[in-house]
PDB file of C-alpha atoms in Angstrom:
ATOM      1  CA  UNK A   1      51.024 -27.343  -9.324  1.00  0.00           C
ATOM      2  CA  UNK A   2      53.693 -27.102  -6.842  1.00  0.00           C
ATOM      3  CA  UNK A   3      53.820 -24.719  -3.564  1.00  0.00           C
ATOM      4  CA  UNK A   4      55.779 -21.539  -5.654  1.00  0.00           C
ATOM      5  CA  UNK A   5      52.922 -21.398  -7.974  1.00  0.00           C
ATOM      6  CA  UNK A   6      50.075 -22.261  -5.431  1.00  0.00           C
ATOM      7  CA  UNK A   7      51.358 -19.223  -3.414  1.00  0.00           C
ATOM      8  CA  UNK A   8      52.040 -17.078  -5.936  1.00  0.00           C
ATOM      9  CA  UNK A   9      47.769 -17.516  -6.927  1.00  0.00           C
ATOM     10  CA  UNK A  10      46.564 -17.222  -4.203  1.00  0.00           C
ATOM     11  CA  UNK A  11      48.569 -13.643  -3.210  1.00  0.00           C
ATOM     12  CA  UNK A  12      47.094 -12.593  -6.471  1.00  0.00           C
ATOM     13  CA  UNK A  13      43.815 -13.398  -5.846  1.00  0.00           C
ATOM     14  CA  UNK A  14      43.961 -12.066  -2.632  1.00  0.00           C
ATOM     15  CA  UNK A  15      45.256  -8.181  -4.737  1.00  0.00           C
ATOM     16  CA  UNK A  16      42.463  -8.682  -6.616  1.00  0.00           C
ATOM     17  CA  UNK A  17      39.828  -9.239  -3.535  1.00  0.00           C
ATOM     18  CA  UNK A  18      40.688  -5.717  -2.622  1.00  0.00           C
ATOM     19  CA  UNK A  19      38.615  -2.788  -4.707  1.00  0.00           C
ATOM     20  CA  UNK A  20      40.898  -0.305  -6.347  1.00  0.00           C
ATOM     21  CA  UNK A  21      38.045   2.192  -8.041  1.00  0.00           C
ATOM     22  CA  UNK A  22      34.898   2.843  -6.457  1.00  0.00           C
ATOM     23  CA  UNK A  23      31.352   3.296  -7.219  1.00  0.00           C
ATOM     24  CA  UNK A  24      30.858   7.240  -6.836  1.00  0.00           C
ATOM     25  CA  UNK A  25      27.694   7.601  -4.923  1.00  0.00           C
ATOM     26  CA  UNK A  26      28.170  10.665  -3.960  1.00  0.00           C
ATOM     27  CA  UNK A  27      28.146  10.483   0.125  1.00  0.00           C
ATOM     28  CA  UNK A  28      28.577  13.952   1.933  1.00  0.00           C
ATOM     29  CA  UNK A  29      28.382  12.738   6.037  1.00  0.00           C
ATOM     30  CA  UNK A  30      25.522  10.065   5.413  1.00  0.00           C
ATOM     31  CA  UNK A  31      23.351  12.328   3.032  1.00  0.00           C
ATOM     32  CA  UNK A  32      22.827  11.039  -0.896  1.00  0.00           C
ATOM     33  CA  UNK A  33      23.606  14.202  -3.210  1.00  0.00           C
ATOM     34  CA  UNK A  34      22.884  12.387  -6.571  1.00  0.00           C
ATOM     35  CA  UNK A  35      19.844  14.920  -8.038  1.00  0.00           C
ATOM     36  CA  UNK A  36      20.819  18.182  -9.985  1.00  0.00           C
ATOM     37  CA  UNK A  37      17.203  19.665  -9.734  1.00  0.00           C
ATOM     38  CA  UNK A  38      17.830  21.868  -6.741  1.00  0.00           C
ATOM     39  CA  UNK A  39      14.173  21.289  -5.650  1.00  0.00           C
ATOM     40  CA  UNK A  40      15.240  17.489  -5.266  1.00  0.00           C
ATOM     41  CA  UNK A  41      18.070  17.861  -3.406  1.00  0.00           C
ATOM     42  CA  UNK A  42      17.755  16.605  -0.387  1.00  0.00           C
ATOM     43  CA  UNK A  43      15.615  13.583   0.998  1.00  0.00           C
ATOM     44  CA  UNK A  44      13.044  15.715   2.275  1.00  0.00           C
ATOM     45  CA  UNK A  45      12.369  17.947  -0.177  1.00  0.00           C
ATOM     46  CA  UNK A  46      11.899  14.436  -2.649  1.00  0.00           C
ATOM     47  CA  UNK A  47       9.604  12.698   0.329  1.00  0.00           C
ATOM     48  CA  UNK A  48       7.285  16.347   0.012  1.00  0.00           C
ATOM     49  CA  UNK A  49       7.600  16.729  -3.788  1.00  0.00           C
ATOM     50  CA  UNK A  50       6.747  12.995  -4.746  1.00  0.00           C
ATOM     51  CA  UNK A  51       4.205  13.240  -1.848  1.00  0.00           C
ATOM     52  CA  UNK A  52       2.365  15.964  -3.443  1.00  0.00           C
ATOM     53  CA  UNK A  53       2.798  14.113  -6.971  1.00  0.00           C
ATOM     54  CA  UNK A  54       1.087  10.996  -5.054  1.00  0.00           C
ATOM     55  CA  UNK A  55      -2.534  12.846  -4.395  1.00  0.00           C
ATOM     56  CA  UNK A  56      -2.552  14.543  -8.565  1.00  0.00           C
ATOM     57  CA  UNK A  57      -5.885  12.734  -9.883  1.00  0.00           C
ATOM     58  CA  UNK A  58      -3.987  11.484 -12.920  1.00  0.00           C
ATOM     59  CA  UNK A  59      -0.263  10.309 -11.253  1.00  0.00           C
ATOM     60  CA  UNK A  60      -2.412   9.028  -8.824  1.00  0.00           C
ATOM     61  CA  UNK A  61      -4.513   7.116 -10.072  1.00  0.00           C
ATOM     62  CA  UNK A  62      -1.020   5.603 -11.788  1.00  0.00           C
ATOM     63  CA  UNK A  63       0.641   4.462  -8.620  1.00  0.00           C
ATOM     64  CA  UNK A  64      -2.960   3.061  -7.402  1.00  0.00           C
ATOM     65  CA  UNK A  65      -3.112   0.461 -10.759  1.00  0.00           C
ATOM     66  CA  UNK A  66       0.240  -0.426  -9.886  1.00  0.00           C
ATOM     67  CA  UNK A  67       0.175  -0.821  -6.424  1.00  0.00           C
ATOM     68  CA  UNK A  68      -3.262  -2.321  -7.118  1.00  0.00           C
ATOM     69  CA  UNK A  69      -2.426  -5.016  -9.305  1.00  0.00           C
ATOM     70  CA  UNK A  70       0.927  -5.730  -7.631  1.00  0.00           C
ATOM     71  CA  UNK A  71      -0.667  -5.920  -3.765  1.00  0.00           C
ATOM     72  CA  UNK A  72      -3.553  -8.890  -5.322  1.00  0.00           C
ATOM     73  CA  UNK A  73      -0.669 -11.180  -6.361  1.00  0.00           C
ATOM     74  CA  UNK A  74      -1.168 -14.087  -4.788  1.00  0.00           C
ATOM     75  CA  UNK A  75       2.304 -15.690  -3.086  1.00  0.00           C
ATOM     76  CA  UNK A  76       2.235 -19.530  -2.274  1.00  0.00           C
ATOM     77  CA  UNK A  77       5.217 -21.082  -0.531  1.00  0.00           C
ATOM     78  CA  UNK A  78       5.776 -24.719  -1.968  1.00  0.00           C
ATOM     79  CA  UNK A  79       8.517 -26.851  -1.701  1.00  0.00           C
ATOM     80  CA  UNK A  80      10.971 -26.892  -4.922  1.00  0.00           C
ATOM     81  CA  UNK A  81      10.295 -28.501  -7.960  1.00  0.00           C
ATOM     82  CA  UNK A  82      11.136 -32.421  -7.446  1.00  0.00           C
ATOM     83  CA  UNK A  83      10.179 -32.079  -3.978  1.00  0.00           C
ATOM     84  CA  UNK A  84       6.320 -31.800  -4.054  1.00  0.00           C
ATOM     85  CA  UNK A  85       5.944 -35.212  -2.419  1.00  0.00           C
ATOM     86  CA  UNK A  86       8.606 -34.698   0.122  1.00  0.00           C
ATOM     87  CA  UNK A  87       7.083 -34.747   3.747  1.00  0.00           C
ATOM     88  CA  UNK A  88      10.142 -32.545   4.610  1.00  0.00           C
ATOM     89  CA  UNK A  89       9.762 -30.382   1.681  1.00  0.00           C
ATOM     90  CA  UNK A  90       5.768 -30.041   2.424  1.00  0.00           C
ATOM     91  CA  UNK A  91       6.463 -29.066   6.412  1.00  0.00           C
ATOM     92  CA  UNK A  92       9.640 -26.219   5.355  1.00  0.00           C
ATOM     93  CA  UNK A  93       6.945 -24.650   3.296  1.00  0.00           C
ATOM     94  CA  UNK A  94       4.104 -25.034   5.807  1.00  0.00           C
ATOM     95  CA  UNK A  95       6.723 -23.578   8.339  1.00  0.00           C
ATOM     96  CA  UNK A  96       7.884 -21.159   6.115  1.00  0.00           C
ATOM     97  CA  UNK A  97       4.341 -19.195   5.210  1.00  0.00           C
ATOM     98  CA  UNK A  98       3.443 -19.440   8.510  1.00  0.00           C
ATOM     99  CA  UNK A  99       5.897 -17.092   9.416  1.00  0.00           C
ATOM    100  CA  UNK A 100       5.012 -14.381   6.923  1.00  0.00           C
ATOM    101  CA  UNK A 101       1.292 -14.631   7.411  1.00  0.00           C
ATOM    102  CA  UNK A 102       2.031 -14.646  11.675  1.00  0.00           C
ATOM    103  CA  UNK A 103       3.661 -11.503  11.847  1.00  0.00           C
ATOM    104  CA  UNK A 104       2.158  -8.144  13.806  1.00  0.00           C
ATOM    105  CA  UNK A 105       1.359  -6.819  10.273  1.00  0.00           C
ATOM    106  CA  UNK A 106      -0.321  -8.753   7.982  1.00  0.00           C
ATOM    107  CA  UNK A 107       0.900  -9.672   4.798  1.00  0.00           C
ATOM    108  CA  UNK A 108      -1.184  -7.252   2.853  1.00  0.00           C
ATOM    109  CA  UNK A 109      -0.591  -4.595   4.888  1.00  0.00           C
ATOM    110  CA  UNK A 110       3.120  -5.182   4.579  1.00  0.00           C
ATOM    111  CA  UNK A 111       2.901  -4.879   0.943  1.00  0.00           C
ATOM    112  CA  UNK A 112       1.427  -1.728   0.797  1.00  0.00           C
ATOM    113  CA  UNK A 113       3.855  -0.662   3.146  1.00  0.00           C
ATOM    114  CA  UNK A 114       6.729  -2.027   0.820  1.00  0.00           C
ATOM    115  CA  UNK A 115       5.324  -0.527  -2.239  1.00  0.00           C
ATOM    116  CA  UNK A 116       5.765   3.115  -0.860  1.00  0.00           C
ATOM    117  CA  UNK A 117       9.549   2.653  -2.968  1.00  0.00           C
ATOM    118  CA  UNK A 118       7.336   3.227  -5.903  1.00  0.00           C
ATOM    119  CA  UNK A 119       6.669   7.006  -4.496  1.00  0.00           C
ATOM    120  CA  UNK A 120       9.776   7.500  -2.577  1.00  0.00           C
ATOM    121  CA  UNK A 121      12.511   5.209  -4.363  1.00  0.00           C
ATOM    122  CA  UNK A 122      13.271   3.295  -1.825  1.00  0.00           C
ATOM    123  CA  UNK A 123      11.175   1.547   0.881  1.00  0.00           C
ATOM    124  CA  UNK A 124      13.801   0.571   4.183  1.00  0.00           C
ATOM    125  CA  UNK A 125      12.125  -2.187   6.601  1.00  0.00           C
ATOM    126  CA  UNK A 126      13.622  -3.206  10.047  1.00  0.00           C
ATOM    127  CA  UNK A 127      12.400  -7.154  10.663  1.00  0.00           C
ATOM    128  CA  UNK A 128      12.533  -8.350  14.078  1.00  0.00           C
ATOM    129  CA  UNK A 129      12.198 -12.176  15.239  1.00  0.00           C
ATOM    130  CA  UNK A 130      10.671 -13.967  18.265  1.00  0.00           C
ATOM    131  CA  UNK A 131      10.713 -17.682  19.180  1.00  0.00           C
ATOM    132  CA  UNK A 132       7.680 -19.452  17.974  1.00  0.00           C
ATOM    133  CA  UNK A 133       5.979 -23.192  18.503  1.00  0.00           C
ATOM    134  CA  UNK A 134       8.011 -25.777  19.186  1.00  0.00           C
ATOM    135  CA  UNK A 135      11.634 -23.048  19.764  1.00  0.00           C
ATOM    136  CA  UNK A 136      11.999 -22.570  16.379  1.00  0.00           C
ATOM    137  CA  UNK A 137      12.843 -18.601  15.519  1.00  0.00           C
ATOM    138  CA  UNK A 138      10.257 -16.101  13.138  1.00  0.00           C
ATOM    139  CA  UNK A 139       9.419 -13.563  12.268  1.00  0.00           C
ATOM    140  CA  UNK A 140       7.996 -11.233  14.429  1.00  0.00           C
ATOM    141  CA  UNK A 141       7.562  -8.428  12.675  1.00  0.00           C
ATOM    142  CA  UNK A 142       8.475  -7.100   8.761  1.00  0.00           C
ATOM    143  CA  UNK A 143       7.766  -3.108   9.412  1.00  0.00           C
ATOM    144  CA  UNK A 144       8.620   0.037   7.265  1.00  0.00           C
ATOM    145  CA  UNK A 145      10.797   2.754   8.418  1.00  0.00           C
ATOM    146  CA  UNK A 146       8.926   5.690   6.455  1.00  0.00           C
ATOM    147  CA  UNK A 147      11.290   7.974   3.577  1.00  0.00           C
ATOM    148  CA  UNK A 148      10.496  10.801   5.854  1.00  0.00           C
ATOM    149  CA  UNK A 149      12.133   9.795   8.981  1.00  0.00           C
ATOM    150  CA  UNK A 150      15.431   8.576   7.130  1.00  0.00           C
ATOM    151  CA  UNK A 151      17.713  11.123   8.371  1.00  0.00           C
ATOM    152  CA  UNK A 152      21.248  10.102   6.831  1.00  0.00           C
ATOM    153  CA  UNK A 153      22.840   7.124   6.071  1.00  0.00           C
ATOM    154  CA  UNK A 154      26.102   4.999   7.868  1.00  0.00           C
ATOM    155  CA  UNK A 155      29.038   4.233   5.646  1.00  0.00           C
ATOM    156  CA  UNK A 156      31.834   2.418   6.649  1.00  0.00           C
ATOM    157  CA  UNK A 157      34.224   3.353   3.476  1.00  0.00           C
ATOM    158  CA  UNK A 158      32.070   1.853   0.657  1.00  0.00           C
ATOM    159  CA  UNK A 159      29.771  -0.067   2.941  1.00  0.00           C
ATOM    160  CA  UNK A 160      26.092   1.131   3.858  1.00  0.00           C
ATOM    161  CA  UNK A 161      26.171   0.256   7.800  1.00  0.00           C
ATOM    162  CA  UNK A 162      23.301   1.168   8.935  1.00  0.00           C
ATOM    163  CA  UNK A 163      20.283   4.014   8.802  1.00  0.00           C
ATOM    164  CA  UNK A 164      19.362   7.049  10.927  1.00  0.00           C
ATOM    165  CA  UNK A 165      15.790   8.100  11.770  1.00  0.00           C
ATOM    166  CA  UNK A 166      14.673  11.346  12.978  1.00  0.00           C
ATOM    167  CA  UNK A 167      11.147  10.757  14.451  1.00  0.00           C
ATOM    168  CA  UNK A 168      10.469  14.188  15.543  1.00  0.00           C
ATOM    169  CA  UNK A 169      11.601  17.619  14.470  1.00  0.00           C
ATOM    170  CA  UNK A 170      13.042  18.709  17.680  1.00  0.00           C
ATOM    171  CA  UNK A 171      15.377  15.515  18.193  1.00  0.00           C
ATOM    172  CA  UNK A 172      18.769  15.809  18.485  1.00  0.00           C
ATOM    173  CA  UNK A 173      21.072  13.857  16.381  1.00  0.00           C
ATOM    174  CA  UNK A 174      22.839  11.998  19.128  1.00  0.00           C
ATOM    175  CA  UNK A 175      19.329  10.274  20.823  1.00  0.00           C
ATOM    176  CA  UNK A 176      18.390   9.311  16.610  1.00  0.00           C
ATOM    177  CA  UNK A 177      17.642   5.632  16.247  1.00  0.00           C
ATOM    178  CA  UNK A 178      20.405   3.715  14.685  1.00  0.00           C
ATOM    179  CA  UNK A 179      19.314   0.624  12.790  1.00  0.00           C
ATOM    180  CA  UNK A 180      22.113  -1.753  11.725  1.00  0.00           C
ATOM    181  CA  UNK A 181      21.269  -2.550   7.875  1.00  0.00           C
ATOM    182  CA  UNK A 182      21.524  -6.178   9.388  1.00  0.00           C
ATOM    183  CA  UNK A 183      18.144  -6.166  10.360  1.00  0.00           C
ATOM    184  CA  UNK A 184      16.932  -4.262   7.601  1.00  0.00           C
ATOM    185  CA  UNK A 185      15.251  -5.349   4.282  1.00  0.00           C
ATOM    186  CA  UNK A 186      15.872  -2.427   1.895  1.00  0.00           C
ATOM    187  CA  UNK A 187      13.218  -2.549  -0.653  1.00  0.00           C
ATOM    188  CA  UNK A 188      14.541  -0.258  -4.374  1.00  0.00           C
ATOM    189  CA  UNK A 189      12.780   0.512  -7.687  1.00  0.00           C
ATOM    190  CA  UNK A 190      16.702   0.971  -8.928  1.00  0.00           C
ATOM    191  CA  UNK A 191      20.156   0.136  -7.237  1.00  0.00           C
ATOM    192  CA  UNK A 192      22.546   2.587  -9.826  1.00  0.00           C
ATOM    193  CA  UNK A 193      25.833   3.237  -7.640  1.00  0.00           C
ATOM    194  CA  UNK A 194      23.926   1.308  -5.343  1.00  0.00           C
ATOM    195  CA  UNK A 195      22.273   3.870  -3.860  1.00  0.00           C
ATOM    196  CA  UNK A 196      20.274   3.093  -0.632  1.00  0.00           C
ATOM    197  CA  UNK A 197      17.415   5.888  -2.282  1.00  0.00           C
ATOM    198  CA  UNK A 198      16.914   4.570  -5.655  1.00  0.00           C
ATOM    199  CA  UNK A 199      14.738   6.486  -7.445  1.00  0.00           C
ATOM    200  CA  UNK A 200      10.994   7.449  -7.536  1.00  0.00           C
ATOM    201  CA  UNK A 201       8.977   6.041 -10.494  1.00  0.00           C
ATOM    202  CA  UNK A 202       7.569   9.382 -10.690  1.00  0.00           C
ATOM    203  CA  UNK A 203      11.552  11.404 -11.004  1.00  0.00           C
ATOM    204  CA  UNK A 204      10.816  11.520 -14.784  1.00  0.00           C
ATOM    205  CA  UNK A 205       7.704  13.299 -14.421  1.00  0.00           C
ATOM    206  CA  UNK A 206       8.521  16.284 -12.422  1.00  0.00           C
ATOM    207  CA  UNK A 207       9.335  18.743 -15.106  1.00  0.00           C
ATOM    208  CA  UNK A 208       5.765  17.789 -16.960  1.00  0.00           C
ATOM    209  CA  UNK A 209       3.903  17.934 -13.236  1.00  0.00           C
ATOM    210  CA  UNK A 210       5.197  21.066 -12.498  1.00  0.00           C
ATOM    211  CA  UNK A 211       4.775  22.610 -15.922  1.00  0.00           C
ATOM    212  CA  UNK A 212       1.214  20.915 -15.846  1.00  0.00           C
ATOM    213  CA  UNK A 213       0.547  22.735 -12.218  1.00  0.00           C
ATOM    214  CA  UNK A 214       1.638  25.814 -13.315  1.00  0.00           C
ATOM    215  CA  UNK A 215      -0.487  26.186 -16.246  1.00  0.00           C
ATOM    216  CA  UNK A 216      -4.132  24.728 -14.210  1.00  0.00           C
ATOM    217  CA  UNK A 217      -2.809  27.695 -12.421  1.00  0.00           C
ATOM    218  CA  UNK A 218      -2.992  30.023 -14.312  1.00  0.00           C
ATOM    219  CA  UNK A 219      -6.576  28.499 -16.337  1.00  0.00           C
ATOM    220  CA  UNK A 220      -8.191  28.901 -12.497  1.00  0.00           C
ATOM    221  CA  UNK A 221      -7.453  32.529 -12.410  1.00  0.00           C
ATOM    222  CA  UNK A 222      -8.260  33.446 -15.846  1.00  0.00           C
ATOM    223  CA  UNK A 223     -11.457  31.372 -15.239  1.00  0.00           C
ATOM    224  CA  UNK A 224     -11.813  33.512 -11.993  1.00  0.00           C
ATOM    225  CA  UNK A 225     -11.651  36.737 -13.458  1.00  0.00           C
ATOM    226  CA  UNK A 226     -13.471  35.920 -16.391  1.00  0.00           C
ATOM    227  CA  UNK A 227     -16.456  34.795 -13.871  1.00  0.00           C
ATOM    228  CA  UNK A 228     -15.986  37.943 -11.485  1.00  0.00           C
ATOM    229  CA  UNK A 229     -15.108  40.416 -13.636  1.00  0.00           C
ATOM    230  CA  UNK A 230     -12.333  43.334 -13.705  1.00  0.00           C
ATOM    231  CA  UNK A 231     -13.018  46.808 -11.635  1.00  0.00           C
ATOM    232  CA  UNK A 232     -12.785  49.299 -13.522  1.00  0.00           C
ATOM    233  CA  UNK A 233     -12.122  52.782 -11.724  1.00  0.00           C
TER     234      UNK A 233
END
């Protein structure tokens, strides 16, 4: 291949390396607006509604089954296939395992916090490091940044670069913590349009839940009236 062909090929690759289209995520100043149901438009609204739904006896029981099954899985760090007897590979596997079990948050608590993504659609977890034995860098902690504290997502074009937290109701935006995404593990149930908020597994049950709740309220009112009687003037 001559130089001219090589240069032309390189320019073609460079041209195609820059996206022309977009994922189409509805992002308004860092606030994701993909929900058509007015009661679920904002993240704060969804967190409040899904927290209530998670305490429903039936939905809560279903969530508890999923969380128990997933949290109960035994995780083991092993050398890759073919290196089971390699001493260095065995030592590295033991080191990685010690990193996960030596965090400030226990592995069980880490899994419990991670699984909040089932209820809210995502779990943003910030990682911090420390210098461990032998001068090696290890995890200090991987801690949840709860969905109800996420104020907005910070974008550079289509690229997600950080999240902002609001820790108190009176905290102003300029003083809210901004966490670079390089420090965040973002767990999501789905990643359609690369939406950082995913989608709660309770979302499709929202309309049936609202109707059932309304019917229960009407039924309770009916029982109350039948039990106490209706005054006649």
